[in-house]
Short mmCIF file of C-alpha atoms in Angstrom, two decimals:
data_model
loop_
_atom_site.label_atom_id
_atom_site.label_comp_id
_atom_site.label_asym_id
_atom_site.label_seq_id
_atom_site.Cartn_x
_atom_site.Cartn_y
_atom_site.Cartn_z
CA UNK A 847 88.33 80.87 117.41
CA UNK A 848 91.47 80.58 119.43
CA UNK A 849 90.83 78.53 122.56
CA UNK A 850 92.68 79.09 125.80
CA UNK A 851 93.24 76.25 128.21
CA UNK A 852 93.31 76.60 131.96
CA UNK A 853 96.55 77.15 133.79
CA UNK A 854 95.88 73.95 135.74
CA UNK A 855 95.46 71.95 132.55
CA UNK A 856 98.72 73.20 131.13
CA UNK A 857 100.51 72.55 134.41
CA UNK A 858 99.36 68.96 134.39
CA UNK A 859 100.37 68.48 130.78
CA UNK A 860 103.82 69.86 131.46
CA UNK A 861 104.45 68.31 134.86
CA UNK A 862 107.24 66.14 133.44
CA UNK A 863 108.60 68.77 131.02
CA UNK A 864 111.83 70.62 131.55
CA UNK A 865 111.39 74.35 131.95
CA UNK A 866 112.41 75.29 128.41
CA UNK A 867 111.36 72.21 126.45
CA UNK A 868 108.86 73.58 123.95
CA UNK A 869 108.57 70.33 122.03
CA UNK A 870 106.88 68.62 124.98
CA UNK A 871 104.05 71.11 125.29
CA UNK A 872 101.22 69.04 123.84
CA UNK A 873 98.00 70.42 122.45
CA UNK A 874 95.34 68.55 124.47
CA UNK A 875 92.88 68.51 121.58
CA UNK A 876 94.95 66.72 118.93
CA UNK A 877 97.98 65.52 120.90
CA UNK A 878 100.12 67.80 118.73
CA UNK A 879 103.68 68.68 119.67
CA UNK A 880 105.27 71.95 118.60
CA UNK A 881 108.91 72.49 117.59
CA UNK A 882 111.00 75.49 118.57
CA UNK A 883 110.81 76.69 114.98
CA UNK A 884 109.22 75.67 111.68
CA UNK A 885 110.50 77.08 108.37
CA UNK A 886 108.68 77.27 105.04
CA UNK A 887 111.06 75.40 102.75
CA UNK A 888 111.58 75.86 98.99
CA UNK A 889 109.19 78.74 98.21
CA UNK A 890 108.52 79.10 94.51
CA UNK A 891 110.33 81.81 92.56
CA UNK A 892 108.07 84.63 91.32
CA UNK A 893 110.79 85.95 89.02
CA UNK A 894 114.30 87.30 88.85
CA UNK A 895 115.64 90.83 88.66
CA UNK A 896 119.14 90.61 87.32
CA UNK A 897 120.54 87.74 89.34
CA UNK A 898 118.27 88.34 92.32
CA UNK A 899 115.51 85.82 92.91
CA UNK A 900 112.13 87.10 94.11
CA UNK A 901 110.38 84.43 96.16
CA UNK A 902 106.77 83.77 97.07
CA UNK A 903 107.61 83.83 100.12
CA UNK A 904 106.19 87.05 101.25
CA UNK A 905 103.80 85.44 103.74
CA UNK A 906 103.91 86.34 107.42
CA UNK A 907 102.46 89.86 107.70
CA UNK A 908 99.85 88.24 109.91
CA UNK A 909 98.94 84.73 111.05
CA UNK A 910 95.89 82.73 112.12
CA UNK A 911 95.88 79.15 113.39
CA UNK A 912 93.05 76.99 112.05
CA UNK A 913 90.58 76.48 114.93
CA UNK A 914 89.70 72.97 113.78
CA UNK A 915 93.04 71.65 112.53
CA UNK A 916 95.85 72.86 114.77
CA UNK A 917 98.51 71.75 112.27
CA UNK A 918 97.32 74.43 109.83
CA UNK A 919 98.41 78.08 109.90
CA UNK A 920 97.18 80.78 107.53
CA UNK A 921 99.78 83.44 106.71
CA UNK A 922 99.02 86.72 104.97
CA UNK A 923 101.14 88.52 102.38
CA UNK A 924 101.35 92.27 102.09
CA UNK A 925 101.09 94.20 98.81
CA UNK A 926 103.82 92.26 97.04
CA UNK A 927 107.57 92.42 96.42
CA UNK A 928 108.83 96.01 96.41
CA UNK A 929 111.78 98.11 97.51
CA UNK A 930 112.32 101.81 98.12
CA UNK A 931 113.00 103.80 94.97
CA UNK A 932 115.56 106.58 94.64
CA UNK A 933 112.79 109.08 93.89
CA UNK A 934 111.12 110.58 96.99
CA UNK A 935 108.17 108.50 98.27
CA UNK A 936 108.58 105.96 95.48
CA UNK A 937 108.38 102.17 95.60
CA UNK A 938 109.73 99.85 92.91
CA UNK A 939 107.42 96.86 92.39
CA UNK A 940 108.97 93.65 91.07
CA UNK A 941 105.61 92.14 90.16
CA UNK A 942 103.06 94.97 89.79
CA UNK A 943 100.07 92.68 89.34
CA UNK A 944 100.85 90.51 92.35
CA UNK A 945 97.65 89.54 94.17
CA UNK A 946 97.76 89.82 97.96
CA UNK A 947 96.82 86.44 99.38
CA UNK A 948 96.41 84.15 102.35
CA UNK A 949 98.69 81.11 102.28
CA UNK A 950 97.67 77.84 103.90
CA UNK A 951 100.60 76.08 105.55
CA UNK A 952 100.67 72.79 107.38
CA UNK A 953 103.08 71.99 110.21
CA UNK A 954 104.59 68.64 109.26
CA UNK A 955 107.80 67.11 110.60
CA UNK A 956 108.78 70.51 112.03
CA UNK A 957 108.51 72.13 108.58
CA UNK A 958 105.88 74.51 107.18
CA UNK A 959 104.48 72.90 104.05
CA UNK A 960 102.66 75.23 101.65
CA UNK A 961 99.36 73.73 100.52
CA UNK A 962 97.35 76.45 98.79
CA UNK A 963 96.63 80.16 98.54
CA UNK A 964 93.46 82.22 98.77
CA UNK A 965 93.85 85.22 96.45
CA UNK A 966 91.98 88.35 97.54
CA UNK A 967 89.36 89.70 95.11
CA UNK A 968 86.92 92.60 94.89
CA UNK A 969 83.12 92.28 94.94
CA UNK A 970 83.12 91.47 91.22
CA UNK A 971 85.62 88.66 91.64
CA UNK A 972 88.50 90.66 90.10
CA UNK A 973 91.85 90.03 91.76
CA UNK A 974 93.17 92.80 94.00
CA UNK A 975 96.65 94.24 93.58
CA UNK A 976 99.16 96.01 95.81
CA UNK A 977 99.31 99.39 94.07
CA UNK A 978 98.69 102.58 96.08
CA UNK A 979 95.15 103.93 96.22
CA UNK A 980 94.10 107.21 94.56
CA UNK A 981 94.00 110.31 96.73
CA UNK A 982 90.71 110.51 98.58
CA UNK A 983 90.35 106.73 98.42
CA UNK A 984 93.14 105.79 100.80
CA UNK A 985 96.11 107.28 98.95
CA UNK A 986 99.41 107.20 100.84
CA UNK A 987 101.29 109.70 98.67
CA UNK A 988 103.51 106.89 97.41
CA UNK A 989 104.48 106.56 93.75
CA UNK A 990 104.59 103.04 92.35
CA UNK A 991 107.19 102.28 89.69
CA UNK A 992 108.09 99.13 87.80
CA UNK A 993 111.69 97.97 87.55
CA UNK A 994 112.14 100.06 84.38
CA UNK A 995 111.01 103.24 86.13
CA UNK A 996 107.55 103.35 84.57
CA UNK A 997 104.84 104.97 86.71
CA UNK A 998 102.29 102.28 87.49
CA UNK A 999 99.60 104.72 88.61
CA UNK A 1000 97.01 104.18 91.33
CA UNK A 1001 94.34 101.56 91.88
CA UNK A 1002 91.15 101.49 93.94
CA UNK A 1003 91.71 97.72 94.04
CA UNK A 1004 95.09 98.20 95.72
CA UNK A 1005 95.51 96.85 99.23
CA UNK A 1006 98.58 96.69 101.46
CA UNK A 1007 97.28 93.85 103.61
CA UNK A 1008 98.79 93.59 107.10
CA UNK A 1009 96.26 92.28 109.66
CA UNK A 1010 94.25 89.04 109.45
CA UNK A 1011 91.38 87.62 111.50
CA UNK A 1012 89.16 84.62 110.79
CA UNK A 1013 85.48 84.58 111.72
CA UNK A 1014 83.68 81.48 112.97
CA UNK A 1015 81.99 81.04 109.57
CA UNK A 1016 85.38 80.80 107.82
CA UNK A 1017 85.27 84.30 106.34
CA UNK A 1018 88.24 86.66 106.67
CA UNK A 1019 88.80 90.17 107.96
CA UNK A 1020 91.89 91.98 106.63
CA UNK A 1021 93.28 95.39 107.62
CA UNK A 1022 95.72 97.39 105.54
CA UNK A 1023 98.20 100.27 105.49
CA UNK A 1024 96.66 102.36 102.73
CA UNK A 1025 93.20 103.66 103.72
CA UNK A 1026 93.36 102.26 106.29
CA UNK A 1027 90.79 99.77 105.11
CA UNK A 1028 89.22 96.85 106.95
CA UNK A 1029 87.89 94.44 104.33
CA UNK A 1030 85.60 91.47 104.92
CA UNK A 1031 86.20 88.58 102.51
CA UNK A 1032 84.29 85.34 102.19
CA UNK A 1033 86.09 82.03 102.66
CA UNK A 1034 87.17 82.05 99.00
CA UNK A 1035 88.71 85.55 99.27
CA UNK A 1036 85.91 87.53 97.55
CA UNK A 1037 85.12 90.91 99.10
CA UNK A 1038 81.90 91.18 101.10
CA UNK A 1039 82.31 94.72 102.45
CA UNK A 1040 84.99 97.38 102.81
CA UNK A 1041 85.20 99.68 105.82
CA UNK A 1042 87.31 102.85 105.96
CA UNK A 1043 86.98 106.46 107.18
CA UNK A 1044 84.86 107.63 104.22
CA UNK A 1045 82.52 104.73 103.44
CA UNK A 1046 78.80 104.93 103.99
CA UNK A 1047 77.31 102.63 106.61
CA UNK A 1048 79.97 101.10 108.83
CA UNK A 1049 83.06 103.28 108.88
CA UNK A 1050 86.27 103.90 110.73
CA UNK A 1051 86.55 107.22 112.59
CA UNK A 1052 87.69 109.98 110.24
CA UNK A 1053 90.86 110.63 112.26
CA UNK A 1054 92.33 107.31 111.07
CA UNK A 1055 92.80 108.82 107.61
CA UNK A 1056 95.73 110.69 109.19
CA UNK A 1057 97.78 107.51 109.44
CA UNK A 1058 101.46 107.87 108.63
CA UNK A 1059 102.23 106.51 105.13
CA UNK A 1060 103.32 102.86 105.33
CA UNK A 1061 102.36 102.78 109.02
CA UNK A 1062 98.67 101.98 108.83
CA UNK A 1063 96.46 99.42 110.57
CA UNK A 1064 99.15 96.82 111.04
CA UNK A 1065 97.25 94.54 113.40
CA UNK A 1066 93.72 93.13 113.46
CA UNK A 1067 91.98 90.48 115.53
CA UNK A 1068 88.50 89.33 116.46
CA UNK A 1069 87.33 88.69 120.02
CA UNK A 1070 86.62 85.08 121.02
CA UNK A 1071 82.87 85.76 121.18
CA UNK A 1072 83.02 86.73 117.49
CA UNK A 1073 81.34 90.09 118.09
CA UNK A 1074 84.13 92.67 117.94
CA UNK A 1075 86.98 93.55 115.61
CA UNK A 1076 90.03 95.09 117.27
CA UNK A 1077 92.55 96.97 115.14
CA UNK A 1078 95.78 98.65 116.15
CA UNK A 1079 97.78 101.23 114.25
CA UNK A 1080 101.49 100.69 113.75
CA UNK A 1081 102.58 104.19 114.69
CA UNK A 1082 101.16 107.47 116.04
CA UNK A 1083 98.87 109.17 113.53
CA UNK A 1084 100.23 112.29 111.85
CA UNK A 1085 97.53 114.20 113.66
CA UNK A 1086 97.45 117.03 112.90
CA UNK A 1087 100.88 116.77 111.22
CA UNK A 1088 104.20 114.94 111.28
CA UNK A 1089 105.98 117.78 113.06
CA UNK A 1090 103.24 118.23 115.65
CA UNK A 1091 103.54 114.64 116.90
CA UNK A 1092 107.32 114.34 116.89
CA UNK A 1093 108.42 111.92 119.66
CA UNK A 1094 104.83 111.01 120.50
CA UNK A 1095 104.35 107.59 122.08
CA UNK A 1096 100.58 107.43 121.53
CA UNK A 1097 99.16 104.74 119.24
CA UNK A 1098 95.44 104.23 118.68
CA UNK A 1099 93.45 101.05 119.08
CA UNK A 1100 89.97 100.91 117.55
CA UNK A 1101 87.24 98.41 118.35
CA UNK A 1102 84.22 97.85 116.12
CA UNK A 1103 81.01 96.04 116.94
CA UNK A 1104 80.59 93.85 113.86
CA UNK A 1105 76.79 93.91 113.98
CA UNK A 1106 76.28 97.66 114.44
CA UNK A 1107 79.53 99.24 113.27
CA UNK A 1108 79.83 101.18 116.54
CA UNK A 1109 83.43 102.01 117.41
CA UNK A 1110 85.51 102.86 120.46
CA UNK A 1111 89.09 104.11 120.63
CA UNK A 1112 91.85 103.58 123.18
CA UNK A 1113 95.46 104.65 123.72
CA UNK A 1114 98.35 102.19 123.54
CA UNK A 1115 101.67 103.60 124.76
CA UNK A 1116 104.68 102.48 122.72
CA UNK A 1117 107.95 102.01 124.61
CA UNK A 1118 110.20 104.26 122.52
CA UNK A 1119 109.47 106.84 119.85
CA UNK A 1120 112.25 105.50 117.58
CA UNK A 1121 110.69 102.05 117.09
CA UNK A 1122 108.92 100.84 113.97
CA UNK A 1123 106.35 100.05 116.67
CA UNK A 1124 103.35 97.72 116.68
CA UNK A 1125 103.22 94.83 114.21
CA UNK A 1126 100.33 92.68 115.45
CA UNK A 1127 97.53 92.10 117.93
CA UNK A 1128 95.91 88.77 118.86
CA UNK A 1129 92.95 88.12 121.14
CA UNK A 1130 93.31 86.32 124.45
CA UNK A 1131 89.82 87.12 125.80
CA UNK A 1132 87.11 89.63 124.92
CA UNK A 1133 89.09 92.41 126.64
CA UNK A 1134 92.68 91.17 126.76
CA UNK A 1135 95.13 90.82 123.88
CA UNK A 1136 98.79 90.29 123.11
CA UNK A 1137 100.63 92.91 121.08
CA UNK A 1138 103.94 92.67 119.22
CA UNK A 1139 106.10 95.80 119.40
CA UNK A 1140 109.45 96.00 117.65
CA UNK A 1141 112.27 97.90 115.99
CA UNK A 1142 113.47 97.24 112.44
CA UNK A 1143 116.88 95.81 113.31
CA UNK A 1144 118.44 92.44 112.54
CA UNK A 1145 119.99 90.79 115.58
CA UNK A 1146 123.41 89.19 115.71
CA UNK A 1147 125.08 87.71 118.78
CA UNK A 1148 126.95 90.99 119.16
CA UNK A 1149 123.88 93.24 118.86
CA UNK A 1150 121.05 91.19 120.37
CA UNK A 1151 121.15 93.19 123.60
CA UNK A 1152 120.25 96.35 121.67
CA UNK A 1153 117.47 94.84 119.51
CA UNK A 1154 113.86 95.43 120.57
CA UNK A 1155 111.21 92.83 119.73
CA UNK A 1156 108.79 92.29 122.60
CA UNK A 1157 105.29 90.96 123.21
CA UNK A 1158 102.95 92.51 125.73
CA UNK A 1159 99.59 91.53 127.16
CA UNK A 1160 97.16 94.44 127.25
CA UNK A 1161 93.74 94.96 128.80
CA UNK A 1162 91.16 97.40 127.49
CA UNK A 1163 88.78 97.04 130.45
CA UNK A 1164 89.88 100.10 132.45
CA UNK A 1165 91.16 102.23 129.56
CA UNK A 1166 89.55 105.53 128.58
CA UNK A 1167 87.45 105.62 125.42
CA UNK A 1168 88.85 108.63 123.53
CA UNK A 1169 86.23 108.59 120.76
CA UNK A 1170 85.04 111.86 119.28
CA UNK A 1171 81.23 112.07 119.21
CA UNK A 1172 81.48 114.60 116.36
CA UNK A 1173 83.83 112.38 114.29
CA UNK A 1174 86.09 115.33 113.47
CA UNK A 1175 89.13 114.90 111.27
CA UNK A 1176 91.45 115.40 114.26
CA UNK A 1177 89.39 113.28 116.62
CA UNK A 1178 88.54 114.37 120.14
CA UNK A 1179 90.60 117.39 121.22
CA UNK A 1180 92.00 118.30 124.62
CA UNK A 1181 92.52 122.04 125.05
CA UNK A 1182 92.73 122.20 121.27
CA UNK A 1183 95.29 119.38 120.95
CA UNK A 1184 94.90 115.96 119.43
CA UNK A 1185 95.55 112.87 121.54
CA UNK A 1186 98.79 112.30 119.60
CA UNK A 1187 99.99 115.79 120.53
CA UNK A 1188 99.76 114.89 124.22
CA UNK A 1189 102.70 112.56 123.50
CA UNK A 1190 103.40 110.91 126.88
CA UNK A 1191 101.81 109.26 129.90
CA UNK A 1192 102.25 112.27 132.19
CA UNK A 1193 100.34 114.56 129.84
CA UNK A 1194 97.62 111.95 129.30
CA UNK A 1195 97.18 111.78 133.08
CA UNK A 1196 96.56 115.54 133.24
CA UNK A 1197 93.47 114.94 131.11
CA UNK A 1198 92.44 111.79 133.00
CA UNK A 1199 93.13 109.59 130.00
CA UNK A 1200 94.02 106.04 130.98
CA UNK A 1201 95.86 104.02 128.33
CA UNK A 1202 95.43 100.26 128.11
CA UNK A 1203 97.34 98.37 130.76
CA UNK A 1204 100.42 96.63 129.46
CA UNK A 1205 102.51 93.72 130.79
CA UNK A 1206 105.59 92.17 129.17
CA UNK A 1207 105.06 88.47 128.41
CA UNK A 1208 107.90 87.63 126.01
CA UNK A 1209 111.14 89.06 124.64
CA UNK A 1210 112.23 87.52 121.34
CA UNK A 1211 115.84 88.31 122.16
CA UNK A 1212 115.68 86.27 125.38
CA UNK A 1213 112.83 83.77 125.19
CA UNK A 1214 113.73 81.91 121.99
CA UNK A 1215 116.39 79.21 122.30
CA UNK A 1216 118.36 80.27 119.24
CA UNK A 1217 119.05 83.82 118.11
CA UNK A 1218 116.04 85.43 116.42
CA UNK A 1219 117.68 86.74 113.22
CA UNK A 1220 114.76 88.42 111.41
CA UNK A 1221 114.06 92.14 111.25
CA UNK A 1222 110.29 91.90 110.80
CA UNK A 1223 108.49 89.88 113.44
CA UNK A 1224 104.92 90.52 112.30
CA UNK A 1225 102.41 87.73 113.03
CA UNK A 1226 101.08 86.38 116.34
CA UNK A 1227 98.89 83.45 117.33
CA UNK A 1228 97.75 82.28 120.73
CA UNK A 1229 98.11 78.48 120.80
CA UNK A 1230 97.03 78.15 124.42
CA UNK A 1231 97.52 80.08 127.65
CA UNK A 1232 101.17 79.04 127.93
CA UNK A 1233 102.23 78.92 124.29
CA UNK A 1234 102.23 81.53 121.55
CA UNK A 1235 103.57 81.59 118.00
CA UNK A 1236 105.40 84.38 116.14
CA UNK A 1237 106.01 84.56 112.39
CA UNK A 1238 108.11 86.89 110.26
CA UNK A 1239 107.58 88.81 107.04
CA UNK A 1240 110.48 87.77 104.78
CA UNK A 1241 109.84 90.53 102.20
CA UNK A 1242 109.79 87.94 99.39
CA UNK A 1243 113.52 87.47 100.01
CA UNK A 1244 114.46 90.91 98.64
CA UNK A 1245 115.56 94.32 99.86
CA UNK A 1246 117.35 97.37 98.50
CA UNK A 1247 117.03 101.02 97.56
CA UNK A 1248 116.72 101.58 93.82
CA UNK A 1249 118.50 98.27 93.17
CA UNK A 1250 117.10 94.88 94.10
CA UNK A 1251 119.26 92.76 96.42
CA UNK A 1252 118.73 89.45 98.15
CA UNK A 1253 117.56 89.88 101.73
CA UNK A 1254 120.37 88.13 103.60
CA UNK A 1255 120.04 87.69 107.36
CA UNK A 1256 123.36 88.94 108.84
CA UNK A 1257 123.44 86.41 111.69
CA UNK A 1258 123.03 83.27 109.58
CA UNK A 1259 124.10 84.49 106.12
CA UNK A 1260 121.08 83.04 104.31
CA UNK A 1261 118.10 84.54 102.47
CA UNK A 1262 115.22 85.35 104.80
CA UNK A 1263 112.40 82.78 104.80
CA UNK A 1264 108.99 82.59 106.42
CA UNK A 1265 109.32 80.94 109.82
CA UNK A 1266 107.10 80.34 112.84
CA UNK A 1267 108.70 80.34 116.29
CA UNK A 1268 106.85 78.74 119.19
CA UNK A 1269 107.42 80.41 122.57
CA UNK A 1270 106.62 78.88 125.94
CA UNK A 1271 105.57 81.69 128.25
CA UNK A 1272 107.05 82.01 131.72
CA UNK A 1273 103.69 83.21 133.03
CA UNK A 1274 100.44 81.98 131.45
CA UNK A 1275 98.14 84.48 129.78
CA UNK A 1276 95.10 85.53 131.77
#
């Protein structure tokens, strides 16, 4: 598990450091120094589409630091290289049988060195894929096409993996954007159990099936005591419908007792309704967490003041549990309205609903030495109470609508690559 060090310990370690010198923050366990940034160099090429290279790459949807070897970071891919199709709700997959996976990277000489990958598999040991699920099994309404326009169909083994947590025994918990599903994998990547709104036994509340397509359970973490999973949705649920929750700021957090499957739900208030919203959550203590909230914009020197990519510390301790004892499809209702329909803090207050408390701890547009050029900041790790790490999803180096293009970062004019940025916090986490 992530270990936090006392504020006093960090102060002593950094007594001779300049205020912004990240490289001299030393991990007291292994005497490890961290750079400002580490980039995964020379990812292998999965294939080419025309003259466009598709890289693997693709890691960074979530991140976990190895608790025993602090030079090692595990980075998760999503469902595989794809772009928007020209047909409504369609996605064009460059490699339809891509297996979502966890990449093991080692920090060496300020570079991320890829060492191995753990491919995710079902209970029978068959590799998972990234294709949409069938309706009733987590379907998102998306249509998967290959690069020739052929319909690839649906798959119950499809997973759009986005959140990653590692248990003390080395097994993995992964959340996704389809079901949403939370899947428990053993250390080798083989499925142990799958939890979603319609499973028997442990299950997510039924209301989570109303997630917006491609805005599912984007973040997942496990509390330091190893007892509780904490998942956060990327965006307000379409509950009861897209139109009904227009401009809503209300995002759900769900906690699950791993032993019993018992769940609780809380409200997280996003800053603006036009954001892509929450990309990750990472545990600080058993009740406090850091959350990454963002837009989908690339920053340049000219636009950085308008770009939104911020990290907040939240506390669940005094927040209202909004769980529905009846587990209805709309969740608990307030004068006939869903929580999402309440939309803002003032209306929540009328019903005595307290959202999680929220404090800004870092702004990627201000607290990184060089310009942060990526659109998708997606992974978080707590290194210690004064240092956190952020990684990006590089989308396998591709983008486009109908036609594959290289994903070029406007600020630096190069193809996007997986990178980890290390951020020294102005105020230590509590």
